């Protein structure tokens, strides 16, 4: 029996201790008509050897693709040491640090993580992480409603450059609490939301404004002006950011005159593998004045009864296990292992390493854009400043072209037709520091070949 | 034993040079967008980082190093094969937006897992996308709400929650825009049927139940509860936190539940990871099928699998994550399910229950009071130290801290809230009888100490990297981020 250590002597002696003759008697309080027979729909047990064979065969059936996809998940180099350490049993098989004295490793990692995230975002406090970037935006919006006591409207402006999936997640999670999420469309010629687009909401009671920078197209928004505008309306400003970009871009805490109030986003670029969509982690930082509205776990440094420094979960009065129906969120845990990976990643790369990764990603993107736009029928859509992603348009539907490119081993980008019909046959491409000149040239050659073939036209 | 902060190991100009591009290139963004200050991150060598985080890991208790009988958390062995296979390079390198047709193996694993979970829960559909138990709860209550709204029953917004429930239950109901109606637990540990009968009515959206409940007993009246709530027009939500206790023996679907979330990090042994990542897959009955969160895996025409999204499920509560949930965790759960197989699943429930009842009996013999001595334990049970608190002036917290000195992680303390000075103890099926006996001996020794020198317990722990921590100071003098040497 897999993972059950009992010998037949153990079983009979333990039953004897309990005064029972069979293990089935342990279930005698359960009504008989509820008890089931064998689970016919579950396959029979396999040994580890057989399971390995099965799963390895399946993995081998998957087609390896050279990634030019970003759109919220990014392939970066991950130092070999990171996951060796993260999967040590002492991290891997521990739980939430309820017993602080027996969990100082996990707690100190989270404290270091919180310190690094506040440094990157230029804000005062960080939580221990949320599930992912999308649910992070939802939690940020809910937090703003609690934190902005002056606003009564529960109206939140969501700029059109926020990743479409994040907007949907925010609507699905926050919408159940009567929040009104209003979309401010992107200027389809600029790929950004200019300040003028906010004019219809001038003077209105707004709870928060959500801007993503760099946005879904990789374009840089006018965050200084948008932040100041939001504050003039009495709204909180929520900045959705790629943490890696903050190695080179002005941090949310320095946007406009007073800085963003809350920063959040997807932490995956910091040492977490693509892994088919998860597990990743969401991060969230904010100004100190809002710390009591911050959702999720927070670790604080304190002292023990001998005066020695140590770490524990703090401000737990915000959380569901204490506040129950009045908690800041139903969130229970964080994404512990992912945060451990991100902390080690940031420690190993440091500010200079992160800057190099960001700068090389941008240089590779420029090379990619130059070569792809040299292909007949391909044009660059937005020429504004950008960070490691760009939007290209084809002279024919993008979906079939990208599928044909994928058949040749290249994940060529994400088609925008469904999310942004105004942009026509456009798609967003990405290059990070891991892409080589040869891979970029191979993509250009493949695209040219696919575009030349009449059958995909 | 202690370890400095990584920032304190930092020296200007040092870094793990092999881990970033070897050449420096200029950043191509206009001045107005550029960062002017350098973020204060550590500057350490690769070895310094490896040594620091390895040393930190050693300050933790974990399943791999210690018995960890944390009630309601199912801290059982996390098989290494699950991790090894989920981390195959083909899976790790897969971008979530790459076409599903290019990943038949990955999709087949997720499809199989959906089918296995449907079978063991007795539900009609499963969506794997919720990223933790609490998000699975959210999905469940949001589906209940969507069901009533679709029928024009907008007024059905009351969710009934027993007072023994996990804190996430009432918090979730609030997040879904519902009103929480709390009902008491009877003296025998089952739901108080009279209170339930008084609570149900025309505004009932549903009830959230954990069965076996958080007091460690199987609710014998579950069929009556199901009838009562359904007759009032409400739906039943199953909190799967305790699914380990009944796996392969009885099924929530057969008990009458309409929706269930499963904590795959408990029952299906994916790692707890110091607090995540979890996975909170949901299963639904026939009537909630149209509302399941997307995406989930469906069969493709002509064989193979594909993602099913909002375009085919217009009534869905929608997506809850940017992509498709914690895929890597799901792969681990799948490997575990294949290792257990049809035969292994009921054995889980049997031996988890055997270990719990054995431990309960032995602790009672050692002089401890049980919260529900007349009942059969499920996979967990409650010891109450109310008498010791009164007679010896020691608390459940003191016992918990002292257990750390004996090399055991503490059970869950002060939950459920309705039992005073309680320890909620869940040994799991993967522990040997010898460990259980050693735990009993430790508890007996601590009880002995409490009688002779209560102060000894109040000072515990003594052998951990730090002594008991000042939580009040942590909250009052908030220090949640390192701000440089001077601030320390």
Short mmCIF file of C-alpha atoms in Angstrom, two decimals, chain A residues 79-441:
data_model
loop_
_atom_site.label_atom_id
_atom_site.label_comp_id
_atom_site.label_asym_id
_atom_site.label_seq_id
_atom_site.Cartn_x
_atom_site.Cartn_y
_atom_site.Cartn_z
CA UNK A 79 19.80 29.83 -11.77
CA UNK A 80 20.25 26.08 -11.20
CA UNK A 81 20.67 26.54 -7.47
CA UNK A 82 17.24 28.06 -6.92
CA UNK A 83 14.99 25.03 -7.32
CA UNK A 84 17.57 22.75 -5.71
CA UNK A 85 17.11 24.84 -2.56
CA UNK A 86 13.37 25.48 -2.92
CA UNK A 87 12.64 21.75 -3.12
CA UNK A 88 14.64 20.92 0.00
CA UNK A 89 12.20 19.07 2.24
CA UNK A 90 12.54 21.69 4.96
CA UNK A 91 10.93 24.29 2.67
CA UNK A 92 8.89 21.97 0.44
CA UNK A 93 7.10 20.02 3.17
CA UNK A 94 6.60 22.71 5.84
CA UNK A 95 3.34 24.55 6.29
CA UNK A 96 2.19 28.08 7.06
CA UNK A 97 4.34 29.33 9.95
CA UNK A 98 1.69 29.22 12.67
CA UNK A 99 4.34 27.99 15.15
CA UNK A 100 6.83 30.78 14.56
CA UNK A 101 9.60 29.24 16.68
CA UNK A 102 9.57 26.15 14.45
CA UNK A 103 9.31 28.10 11.20
CA UNK A 104 12.01 30.77 11.35
CA UNK A 105 13.41 29.71 7.97
CA UNK A 106 10.16 30.29 6.11
CA UNK A 107 9.45 33.46 8.07
CA UNK A 108 12.85 35.02 7.46
CA UNK A 109 12.61 34.22 3.73
CA UNK A 110 9.27 36.03 3.61
CA UNK A 111 10.67 39.02 5.54
CA UNK A 112 13.55 39.23 3.07
CA UNK A 113 11.08 38.90 0.19
CA UNK A 114 8.94 41.71 1.60
CA UNK A 115 12.06 43.87 1.93
CA UNK A 116 13.09 43.22 -1.68
CA UNK A 117 9.62 43.94 -3.06
CA UNK A 118 9.38 47.25 -1.19
CA UNK A 119 12.82 48.17 -2.55
CA UNK A 120 11.83 47.29 -6.12
CA UNK A 121 8.44 49.05 -6.05
CA UNK A 122 9.49 52.03 -3.93
CA UNK A 123 6.62 51.50 -1.49
CA UNK A 124 6.62 50.92 2.27
CA UNK A 125 5.13 47.50 2.94
CA UNK A 126 4.62 44.22 1.12
CA UNK A 127 2.54 41.17 1.89
CA UNK A 128 3.86 37.61 1.69
CA UNK A 129 2.26 37.18 -1.81
CA UNK A 130 -1.09 36.33 -3.39
CA UNK A 131 -2.03 33.58 -5.87
CA UNK A 132 -1.09 35.21 -9.17
CA UNK A 133 -1.06 38.50 -11.06
CA UNK A 134 -4.73 38.29 -11.99
CA UNK A 135 -6.09 37.59 -8.53
CA UNK A 136 -3.62 40.20 -7.25
CA UNK A 137 -5.38 42.89 -9.30
CA UNK A 138 -8.74 41.71 -7.93
CA UNK A 139 -7.45 41.90 -4.35
CA UNK A 140 -5.94 45.35 -5.00
CA UNK A 141 -9.27 46.68 -6.21
CA UNK A 142 -11.07 45.25 -3.16
CA UNK A 143 -8.37 46.73 -0.93
CA UNK A 144 -8.86 50.16 -2.49
CA UNK A 145 -12.55 50.07 -1.65
CA UNK A 146 -11.68 49.44 2.02
CA UNK A 147 -8.81 51.92 2.11
CA UNK A 148 -10.39 54.87 0.32
CA UNK A 149 -12.88 55.92 2.97
CA UNK A 150 -13.54 59.27 1.29
CA UNK A 151 -14.98 57.66 -1.81
CA UNK A 152 -18.49 56.24 -1.57
CA UNK A 153 -18.97 55.24 -5.19
CA UNK A 154 -17.18 51.85 -5.36
CA UNK A 155 -16.33 52.89 -8.93
CA UNK A 156 -12.97 51.75 -10.24
CA UNK A 157 -11.47 52.84 -13.56
CA UNK A 158 -9.54 50.12 -15.33
CA UNK A 159 -7.30 51.31 -18.14
CA UNK A 160 -7.53 49.28 -21.34
CA UNK A 161 -3.85 48.38 -21.29
CA UNK A 162 -4.34 46.19 -18.22
CA UNK A 163 -3.88 42.52 -19.26
CA UNK A 164 -7.34 41.37 -20.44
CA UNK A 165 -7.27 38.23 -18.27
CA UNK A 166 -6.52 40.36 -15.19
CA UNK A 167 -9.51 42.56 -15.97
CA UNK A 168 -11.73 39.50 -16.28
CA UNK A 169 -10.45 38.01 -13.02
CA UNK A 170 -10.98 41.33 -11.23
CA UNK A 171 -14.54 41.50 -12.55
CA UNK A 172 -15.27 37.90 -11.58
CA UNK A 173 -13.87 38.22 -8.04
CA UNK A 174 -14.57 41.84 -7.12
CA UNK A 175 -17.80 42.12 -9.11
CA UNK A 176 -19.63 39.89 -6.62
CA UNK A 177 -19.26 42.64 -4.01
CA UNK A 178 -21.08 45.29 -5.98
CA UNK A 179 -18.03 47.00 -7.41
CA UNK A 180 -18.37 48.92 -10.62
CA UNK A 181 -15.33 48.34 -12.85
CA UNK A 182 -15.33 50.76 -15.78
CA UNK A 183 -13.05 50.35 -18.78
CA UNK A 184 -11.15 53.32 -20.21
CA UNK A 185 -10.33 52.24 -23.76
CA UNK A 186 -6.83 52.25 -25.19
CA UNK A 187 -6.08 54.72 -27.98
CA UNK A 188 -5.77 52.19 -30.85
CA UNK A 189 -3.22 54.34 -32.65
CA UNK A 190 -0.92 54.78 -29.65
CA UNK A 191 -1.39 51.55 -27.67
CA UNK A 192 -1.70 53.61 -24.50
CA UNK A 193 -4.38 55.54 -22.64
CA UNK A 194 -3.64 59.23 -23.00
CA UNK A 195 -4.69 61.57 -20.19
CA UNK A 196 -7.40 63.07 -22.42
CA UNK A 197 -9.21 59.72 -22.44
CA UNK A 198 -9.89 60.17 -18.72
CA UNK A 199 -11.69 63.50 -19.26
CA UNK A 200 -15.23 62.02 -19.09
CA UNK A 201 -14.54 61.00 -15.47
CA UNK A 202 -13.05 64.35 -14.41
CA UNK A 203 -14.63 65.50 -11.15
CA UNK A 204 -16.47 62.20 -10.53
CA UNK A 205 -16.34 60.22 -7.28
CA UNK A 206 -13.84 57.46 -8.11
CA UNK A 207 -12.48 54.92 -5.67
CA UNK A 208 -9.43 53.84 -7.63
CA UNK A 209 -7.70 53.94 -10.99
CA UNK A 210 -5.81 50.88 -12.25
CA UNK A 211 -2.96 51.38 -14.73
CA UNK A 212 -0.57 48.73 -16.01
CA UNK A 213 2.98 49.80 -16.85
CA UNK A 214 4.41 48.44 -19.07
CA UNK A 215 0.95 47.63 -20.38
CA UNK A 216 -0.30 44.51 -22.17
CA UNK A 217 1.31 45.74 -25.42
CA UNK A 218 4.66 46.37 -23.72
CA UNK A 219 4.03 50.13 -24.05
CA UNK A 220 4.92 52.61 -21.33
CA UNK A 221 1.99 54.66 -20.03
CA UNK A 222 2.18 58.27 -18.89
CA UNK A 223 2.12 57.10 -15.29
CA UNK A 224 3.16 60.39 -13.72
CA UNK A 225 0.25 62.30 -15.20
CA UNK A 226 -2.24 59.46 -14.63
CA UNK A 227 -1.19 59.15 -10.98
CA UNK A 228 -1.60 62.86 -10.37
CA UNK A 229 -4.95 62.86 -12.17
CA UNK A 230 -6.22 59.98 -10.02
CA UNK A 231 -5.18 61.74 -6.85
CA UNK A 232 -6.91 64.96 -7.96
CA UNK A 233 -10.15 62.96 -8.21
CA UNK A 234 -9.63 61.57 -4.71
CA UNK A 235 -8.98 58.10 -6.16
CA UNK A 236 -6.24 55.68 -5.13
CA UNK A 237 -3.79 54.75 -7.87
CA UNK A 238 -3.08 51.06 -8.33
CA UNK A 239 -0.04 50.28 -10.48
CA UNK A 240 0.20 46.84 -12.12
CA UNK A 241 3.86 46.24 -12.89
CA UNK A 242 6.28 43.61 -14.13
CA UNK A 243 8.76 43.37 -11.23
CA UNK A 244 11.69 42.82 -13.57
CA UNK A 245 10.95 46.09 -15.37
CA UNK A 246 11.52 47.93 -12.10
CA UNK A 247 15.24 47.28 -12.40
CA UNK A 248 15.22 49.97 -15.09
CA UNK A 249 11.87 51.81 -14.88
CA UNK A 250 10.83 54.40 -12.31
CA UNK A 251 9.15 52.51 -9.44
CA UNK A 252 5.45 53.04 -8.62
CA UNK A 253 6.36 54.74 -5.35
CA UNK A 254 7.88 57.60 -7.41
CA UNK A 255 5.10 58.04 -9.96
CA UNK A 256 3.71 61.58 -10.10
CA UNK A 257 3.90 63.91 -7.13
CA UNK A 258 2.88 61.42 -4.43
CA UNK A 259 3.51 57.98 -5.91
CA UNK A 260 1.15 55.09 -6.51
CA UNK A 261 -0.79 53.93 -3.45
CA UNK A 262 -0.71 50.23 -4.25
CA UNK A 263 1.51 48.21 -6.60
CA UNK A 264 0.74 44.66 -7.63
CA UNK A 265 1.49 42.22 -10.39
CA UNK A 266 2.71 38.84 -11.51
CA UNK A 267 5.88 37.68 -9.78
CA UNK A 268 6.62 34.80 -12.16
CA UNK A 269 9.49 36.55 -14.01
CA UNK A 270 11.54 36.34 -10.79
CA UNK A 271 12.81 32.76 -10.93
CA UNK A 272 9.55 30.86 -11.45
CA UNK A 273 9.28 28.49 -14.45
CA UNK A 274 6.51 28.87 -17.05
CA UNK A 275 5.13 25.47 -16.06
CA UNK A 276 2.04 25.61 -18.25
CA UNK A 277 0.47 28.52 -16.36
CA UNK A 278 1.32 28.03 -12.72
CA UNK A 279 1.98 27.94 -9.89
CA UNK A 280 3.11 31.56 -10.06
CA UNK A 281 2.62 34.26 -7.42
CA UNK A 282 1.04 37.68 -7.14
CA UNK A 283 2.77 40.40 -5.18
CA UNK A 284 1.36 43.50 -3.54
CA UNK A 285 2.99 46.48 -1.87
CA UNK A 286 1.45 49.70 -0.58
CA UNK A 287 1.99 52.88 1.38
CA UNK A 288 2.26 52.38 5.15
CA UNK A 289 -1.02 54.19 5.81
CA UNK A 290 -2.93 51.35 4.10
CA UNK A 291 -1.16 48.41 5.75
CA UNK A 292 -4.22 47.37 7.75
CA UNK A 293 -6.19 46.95 4.53
CA UNK A 294 -3.49 44.89 2.82
CA UNK A 295 -4.78 41.32 2.21
CA UNK A 296 -2.80 38.15 2.86
CA UNK A 297 -0.03 37.14 5.21
CA UNK A 298 2.49 39.68 6.51
CA UNK A 299 5.67 38.78 8.41
CA UNK A 300 7.15 41.11 11.01
CA UNK A 301 10.48 41.20 12.82
CA UNK A 302 10.25 41.17 16.61
CA UNK A 303 12.19 39.78 19.58
CA UNK A 304 11.88 36.65 21.69
CA UNK A 305 11.72 36.60 25.48
CA UNK A 306 15.51 36.79 25.65
CA UNK A 307 15.57 39.83 23.39
CA UNK A 308 16.87 37.95 20.38
CA UNK A 309 15.58 39.00 16.96
CA UNK A 310 13.05 36.68 15.32
CA UNK A 311 10.12 36.68 12.92
CA UNK A 312 6.40 35.98 13.16
CA UNK A 313 3.15 36.48 11.28
CA UNK A 314 1.75 39.85 12.22
CA UNK A 315 -1.38 42.00 11.88
CA UNK A 316 -3.37 38.76 11.87
CA UNK A 317 -6.45 40.62 13.03
CA UNK A 318 -7.02 41.38 9.31
CA UNK A 319 -7.30 37.72 8.43
CA UNK A 320 -10.07 35.18 7.98
CA UNK A 321 -9.08 32.84 10.82
CA UNK A 322 -9.60 35.72 13.29
CA UNK A 323 -12.07 38.06 11.61
CA UNK A 324 -14.13 35.42 9.78
CA UNK A 325 -16.89 37.17 7.83
CA UNK A 326 -15.27 40.59 8.38
CA UNK A 327 -11.79 39.65 7.12
CA UNK A 328 -9.95 41.70 4.48
CA UNK A 329 -10.05 38.65 2.19
CA UNK A 330 -10.76 34.93 2.37
CA UNK A 331 -7.13 34.30 1.40
CA UNK A 332 -5.53 31.79 3.74
CA UNK A 333 -2.04 31.10 2.48
CA UNK A 334 0.47 32.68 0.15
CA UNK A 335 2.52 31.06 -2.63
CA UNK A 336 5.32 30.08 -0.28
CA UNK A 337 7.57 28.07 -2.58
CA UNK A 338 7.31 30.59 -5.42
CA UNK A 339 8.23 33.39 -3.06
CA UNK A 340 11.20 31.39 -1.83
CA UNK A 341 12.35 31.03 -5.44
CA UNK A 342 11.86 34.74 -6.12
CA UNK A 343 13.77 35.72 -3.00
CA UNK A 344 16.76 33.58 -3.96
CA UNK A 345 16.53 34.89 -7.54
CA UNK A 346 16.66 38.52 -6.43
CA UNK A 347 19.45 37.76 -3.96
CA UNK A 348 21.58 36.09 -6.64
CA UNK A 349 21.02 38.63 -9.37
CA UNK A 350 21.01 41.76 -7.28
CA UNK A 351 20.12 45.11 -8.79
CA UNK A 352 22.85 44.91 -11.44
CA UNK A 353 21.90 41.39 -12.53
CA UNK A 354 18.23 42.34 -12.84
CA UNK A 355 19.21 45.43 -14.83
CA UNK A 356 21.23 43.29 -17.24
CA UNK A 357 18.39 40.81 -17.70
CA UNK A 358 15.98 43.68 -18.41
CA UNK A 359 18.37 45.50 -20.75
CA UNK A 360 19.25 42.36 -22.71
CA UNK A 361 15.55 41.49 -23.03
CA UNK A 362 14.88 44.92 -24.48
CA UNK A 363 17.83 44.70 -26.87
CA UNK A 364 16.64 41.27 -28.07
CA UNK A 365 13.14 42.60 -28.61
CA UNK A 366 14.49 45.42 -30.76
CA UNK A 367 16.39 42.88 -32.88
CA UNK A 368 13.28 40.74 -33.17
CA UNK A 369 11.09 43.67 -34.22
CA UNK A 370 13.65 44.80 -36.81
CA UNK A 371 13.83 41.36 -38.38
CA UNK A 372 10.12 40.51 -38.27
CA UNK A 373 9.05 43.88 -39.71
CA UNK A 374 11.46 43.29 -42.59
CA UNK A 375 9.13 40.45 -43.65
CA UNK A 376 6.62 41.53 -46.30
CA UNK A 377 3.15 41.97 -44.83
CA UNK A 378 4.35 42.60 -41.26
CA UNK A 379 4.30 46.05 -39.63
CA UNK A 380 5.02 47.50 -36.20
CA UNK A 381 1.80 48.88 -34.72
CA UNK A 382 3.00 51.17 -31.90
CA UNK A 383 6.28 53.03 -32.05
CA UNK A 384 6.27 54.43 -28.50
CA UNK A 385 8.74 53.41 -25.79
CA UNK A 386 8.28 49.80 -24.72
CA UNK A 387 9.58 47.06 -22.43
CA UNK A 388 10.32 43.57 -23.79
CA UNK A 389 7.07 43.20 -25.78
CA UNK A 390 5.77 44.74 -29.01
CA UNK A 391 2.66 44.57 -31.17
CA UNK A 392 2.93 43.60 -34.85
CA UNK A 393 0.18 43.56 -37.46
CA UNK A 394 -0.15 41.22 -40.44
CA UNK A 395 -1.85 41.76 -43.75
CA UNK A 396 -4.00 38.69 -43.03
CA UNK A 397 -5.54 36.97 -39.97
CA UNK A 398 -2.88 36.34 -37.32
CA UNK A 399 -4.33 33.12 -35.83
CA UNK A 400 -3.63 30.78 -38.78
CA UNK A 401 -0.17 32.27 -39.29
CA UNK A 402 0.74 31.75 -35.63
CA UNK A 403 -0.58 28.18 -35.81
CA UNK A 404 1.54 27.47 -38.86
CA UNK A 405 4.57 28.94 -37.09
CA UNK A 406 3.83 26.74 -34.05
CA UNK A 407 3.79 23.66 -36.28
CA UNK A 408 7.39 24.52 -37.09
CA UNK A 409 8.40 24.68 -33.47
CA UNK A 410 7.99 28.37 -32.66
CA UNK A 411 5.50 29.91 -30.24
CA UNK A 412 5.26 33.13 -32.23
CA UNK A 413 3.04 35.37 -30.12
CA UNK A 414 -0.47 36.00 -28.86
CA UNK A 415 -3.19 37.11 -31.29
CA UNK A 416 -5.14 40.18 -30.17
CA UNK A 417 -8.26 39.82 -32.30
CA UNK A 418 -10.54 38.63 -29.49
CA UNK A 419 -9.39 41.08 -26.84
CA UNK A 420 -8.76 44.14 -29.03
CA UNK A 421 -10.80 43.87 -32.26
CA UNK A 422 -9.93 47.51 -33.14
CA UNK A 423 -6.33 46.50 -33.70
CA UNK A 424 -7.13 44.21 -36.62
CA UNK A 425 -4.85 41.27 -37.35
CA UNK A 426 -2.36 42.12 -34.65
CA UNK A 427 -0.40 40.00 -32.18
CA UNK A 428 1.97 40.69 -29.32
CA UNK A 429 5.50 39.24 -29.40
CA UNK A 430 8.13 39.01 -26.71
CA UNK A 431 11.85 38.37 -26.50
CA UNK A 432 13.72 37.98 -23.26
CA UNK A 433 17.43 37.58 -22.54
CA UNK A 434 17.25 33.84 -23.24
CA UNK A 435 16.56 34.20 -26.98
CA UNK A 436 19.63 33.94 -29.21
CA UNK A 437 20.38 35.76 -32.45
CA UNK A 438 19.99 32.44 -34.26
CA UNK A 439 16.52 31.84 -32.78
CA UNK A 440 15.43 35.35 -33.70
CA UNK A 441 16.71 34.91 -37.26
#
